[in-house]
Amino acid sequence: MTTAADGHGRSDLAERLTAIDERIAVAARAAGRDPAEITRIVVTKFHPASLVRELRALGVSDVGENRQQELSAKQAELAALDLTWHFIGQGQTNKAAAIRRSADVVHSVDRGRFADALDRAAQDDGLLDVLVQVNLTDDPGRGGVAPADAVALAEHVLALPSLRLRGVMAVAPLDEEPGAAFARLRAVAEGVRAVQPSASWISAGMTGDFVEAIDAGATHLRIGSAITGPRPDRG
């Protein structure tokens, strides 16, 4: 059986990965930053575990998933690999225990109840790294806490013994220039660092806007199809 890891498919994956990493390095240097301080997370949503295995063979160490079921299945299948698993989707309190079992980092803590559920799920597994998700739109239905409430949520997280606050995360609105949105996120991040100086991560930037995110200080980029190729039919 032939897989994408064989021949041309593996070569294409490596080329896309290299191309994105080169663009990240150029953007970082243009912003006066060291490319080494930026973590590139490859989002493998809807792709099989075999693709994650190929990515690991190419040196990828950070992968992201949007759905708890997919995260849990892939992490279990690939537990022997040295990977850092990032959960970047909307979290439900009733799935917090499953998310905690499989994720090393949760980017989407957007309310106190979800943070509480992650903390209650602790099983002598040390600290779970988390980020406060910020909603940069005017739509309250979008994931994330309002910018004005981000510090309060950060303080709530800091009071939970099994969570380690790492910083903030956001998705740029579709109807706004991303640079302006990420500038607002940077201001929120500064407010969070005022209450926890070590919470220095800014998770922002995807395929279409990671250059602007880097310019605004992003430390973690979430990049999917530009590296993995088109997502397979969920069929």
Coordinates of C-alpha atoms in Angstrom, one line a residue:
M1 CA 0.0 0.0 0.0
T2 CA 1.3 3.4 -1.0
T3 CA 1.0 6.3 1.4
A4 CA 1.8 10.0 1.2
A5 CA 5.0 9.2 3.0
D6 CA 6.3 7.4 -0.1
G7 CA 8.0 9.2 -3.0
H8 CA 6.3 12.3 -4.4
G9 CA 3.8 12.8 -1.5
R10 CA 6.5 12.9 1.1
S11 CA 8.6 15.3 -1.0
D12 CA 5.6 17.6 -1.5
L13 CA 5.0 17.7 2.3
A14 CA 8.6 18.5 2.9
E15 CA 8.6 21.2 0.3
R16 CA 5.5 22.9 1.8
L17 CA 6.9 22.7 5.3
T18 CA 10.2 24.2 4.2
A19 CA 8.4 27.0 2.2
I20 CA 6.3 28.0 5.2
D21 CA 9.3 27.9 7.6
E22 CA 11.3 30.2 5.2
R23 CA 8.4 32.6 5.1
I24 CA 8.2 32.6 8.9
A25 CA 11.9 33.3 9.1
V26 CA 11.7 36.2 6.6
A27 CA 8.7 37.7 8.4
A28 CA 10.5 37.4 11.8
R29 CA 13.6 39.1 10.6
A30 CA 11.6 41.9 9.0
A31 CA 10.0 42.5 12.4
G32 CA 13.4 42.5 14.1
R33 CA 12.8 39.2 15.7
D34 CA 14.7 35.9 16.0
P35 CA 12.8 33.2 14.1
A36 CA 13.9 30.7 16.7
E37 CA 11.5 32.3 19.3
I38 CA 8.5 31.4 17.1
T39 CA 6.8 28.0 17.4
R40 CA 5.2 26.7 14.3
I41 CA 2.2 24.4 15.1
V42 CA 1.0 22.2 12.3
V43 CA -2.7 21.8 12.4
T44 CA -3.7 18.4 11.2
K45 CA -7.5 18.6 11.4
F46 CA -9.2 15.8 9.5
H47 CA -5.9 14.3 8.3
P48 CA -5.0 10.8 9.4
A49 CA -2.5 9.9 12.1
S50 CA -0.1 8.7 9.3
L51 CA 0.3 12.3 8.2
V52 CA 1.4 13.3 11.7
R53 CA 3.9 10.5 11.7
E54 CA 5.3 11.8 8.4
L55 CA 5.5 15.3 9.8
R56 CA 7.4 14.0 12.8
A57 CA 9.9 12.3 10.5
L58 CA 10.4 15.8 8.9
G59 CA 11.2 17.3 12.3
V60 CA 7.9 18.7 13.3
S61 CA 7.4 18.5 17.1
D62 CA 4.2 20.6 17.6
V63 CA 0.9 19.6 16.2
G64 CA -2.6 21.0 16.7
E65 CA -6.1 19.6 16.7
N66 CA -9.5 21.3 16.8
R67 CA -11.7 18.5 17.9
Q68 CA -11.4 16.5 21.1
Q69 CA -12.2 13.1 19.5
E70 CA -9.5 13.6 16.9
L71 CA -7.0 14.8 19.4
S72 CA -7.6 11.8 21.7
A73 CA -7.4 9.2 18.9
K74 CA -4.3 10.6 17.2
Q75 CA -2.5 11.1 20.5
A76 CA -3.2 7.6 21.6
E77 CA -2.1 6.1 18.3
L78 CA 1.1 8.2 18.2
A79 CA 1.9 8.2 22.0
A80 CA 5.4 6.8 21.3
L81 CA 6.4 9.8 19.3
D82 CA 8.0 12.9 20.9
L83 CA 5.2 15.4 20.1
T84 CA 3.6 18.3 21.8
W85 CA -0.1 18.3 21.3
H86 CA -2.0 21.6 21.1
F87 CA -5.8 21.7 21.5
I88 CA -6.9 24.8 19.6
G89 CA -10.7 24.2 19.2
Q90 CA -13.6 25.3 21.3
G91 CA -13.6 23.3 24.5
Q92 CA -16.7 21.8 26.2
T93 CA -16.7 21.3 29.9
N94 CA -18.0 17.7 29.6
K95 CA -15.0 16.9 27.4
A96 CA -12.4 18.7 29.6
A97 CA -11.1 15.4 31.1
A98 CA -10.6 13.8 27.7
I99 CA -8.9 17.0 26.4
R100 CA -6.6 17.1 29.4
R101 CA -5.6 13.5 29.0
S102 CA -4.4 14.1 25.5
A103 CA -3.3 17.7 25.2
D104 CA 0.0 19.3 26.4
V105 CA -1.3 22.8 25.7
V106 CA -4.9 24.1 25.6
H107 CA -5.2 27.4 23.6
S108 CA -8.9 27.9 24.0
V109 CA -9.7 28.7 27.6
D110 CA -12.5 31.2 27.1
R111 CA -14.5 31.0 30.3
G112 CA -14.0 30.2 34.0
R113 CA -16.2 27.1 33.9
F114 CA -14.0 25.4 31.2
A115 CA -10.8 26.3 33.2
D116 CA -12.4 24.9 36.3
A117 CA -13.3 21.7 34.5
L118 CA -9.7 21.3 33.2
D119 CA -8.4 21.8 36.7
R120 CA -10.8 19.2 38.2
A121 CA -9.6 16.7 35.6
A122 CA -6.1 16.8 37.0
Q123 CA -4.8 13.3 37.7
D124 CA -1.3 13.7 39.1
D125 CA -0.2 14.8 35.6
G126 CA 1.6 17.9 36.6
L127 CA 0.7 21.3 35.2
L128 CA -1.4 21.8 32.1
D129 CA -0.3 24.8 29.9
V130 CA -3.2 27.0 29.0
L131 CA -3.9 30.2 27.1
V132 CA -6.8 32.6 27.5
Q133 CA -8.7 32.8 24.2
V134 CA -9.7 36.4 23.3
N135 CA -12.6 37.3 21.0
L136 CA -11.4 40.1 18.6
T137 CA -14.9 40.5 17.0
D138 CA -18.1 42.1 18.2
D139 CA -19.9 38.8 17.9
P140 CA -20.4 37.3 21.3
G141 CA -21.1 33.9 19.7
R142 CA -17.5 33.6 18.6
G143 CA -15.1 31.8 20.8
G144 CA -13.1 33.8 23.3
V145 CA -13.5 36.2 26.2
A146 CA -14.1 39.9 25.5
P147 CA -10.8 41.8 25.6
A148 CA -11.9 43.8 28.6
D149 CA -12.5 40.6 30.5
A150 CA -9.3 38.8 29.6
V151 CA -7.3 39.9 32.7
A152 CA -10.1 38.7 35.0
L153 CA -10.2 35.3 33.3
A154 CA -6.4 35.2 33.5
E155 CA -6.6 35.8 37.2
H156 CA -9.2 33.1 37.6
V157 CA -6.8 30.6 35.8
L158 CA -3.9 31.7 38.1
A159 CA -6.0 30.6 41.1
L160 CA -6.3 27.0 39.8
P161 CA -3.4 24.9 41.0
S162 CA -3.1 22.4 38.2
L163 CA -3.1 25.0 35.3
R164 CA -0.2 27.1 34.1
L165 CA -1.1 30.3 32.4
R166 CA 1.1 30.7 29.3
G167 CA -0.5 33.7 27.6
V168 CA -3.3 34.5 25.1
M169 CA -4.8 33.2 21.8
A170 CA -7.0 34.7 19.2
V171 CA -8.3 34.3 15.6
A172 CA -8.3 37.5 13.4
P173 CA -11.8 38.6 12.3
L174 CA -12.6 37.9 8.7
D175 CA -13.8 41.5 8.1
E176 CA -10.8 43.4 9.5
E177 CA -7.2 44.0 8.5
P178 CA -5.4 41.4 10.6
G179 CA -2.6 43.7 11.6
A180 CA -5.1 46.0 13.4
A181 CA -6.7 43.0 15.2
F182 CA -3.4 41.5 16.3
A183 CA -2.4 44.9 17.6
R184 CA -5.4 44.8 19.9
L185 CA -4.4 41.2 21.0
R186 CA -0.9 42.5 21.8
A187 CA -2.4 45.1 24.1
V188 CA -4.5 42.4 25.8
A189 CA -1.4 40.2 26.1
E190 CA 0.5 43.1 27.8
G191 CA -2.4 43.4 30.4
V192 CA -2.2 39.7 31.1
R193 CA 1.6 39.9 31.5
A194 CA 1.1 42.6 34.1
V195 CA -0.6 40.1 36.4
Q196 CA 1.6 37.1 35.4
P197 CA 4.9 38.2 33.8
S198 CA 5.7 34.6 32.7
A199 CA 2.6 34.5 30.5
S200 CA 4.4 35.6 27.4
W201 CA 2.9 33.5 24.7
I202 CA 0.8 35.0 22.0
S203 CA -0.9 32.3 19.8
A204 CA -2.0 34.1 16.7
G205 CA -1.7 33.8 13.0
M206 CA -2.8 31.2 10.5
T207 CA -1.9 30.6 6.8
G208 CA -3.4 33.8 5.5
D209 CA -2.2 36.2 8.3
F210 CA 0.8 34.8 10.1
V211 CA 3.1 37.6 8.7
E212 CA 0.9 40.2 10.4
A213 CA 0.8 38.1 13.6
I214 CA 4.6 37.8 13.7
D215 CA 4.8 41.6 13.3
A216 CA 2.5 42.0 16.3
G217 CA 4.6 39.7 18.5
A218 CA 3.0 36.2 18.0
T219 CA 5.1 33.5 19.5
H220 CA 2.9 30.5 18.3
L221 CA 1.5 30.2 14.8
R222 CA -1.3 27.7 13.9
I223 CA -0.8 26.7 10.2
G224 CA -2.7 23.9 8.5
S225 CA -3.4 23.3 4.8
A226 CA -0.4 25.4 3.6
I227 CA 1.7 22.6 5.1
T228 CA -0.6 19.6 5.1
G229 CA -2.3 20.1 1.8
P230 CA -6.0 20.1 1.3
R231 CA -8.0 18.5 4.0
P232 CA -9.4 15.1 3.1
D233 CA -13.2 14.6 2.7
R234 CA -14.6 13.8 6.0
G235 CA -17.0 11.4 4.2

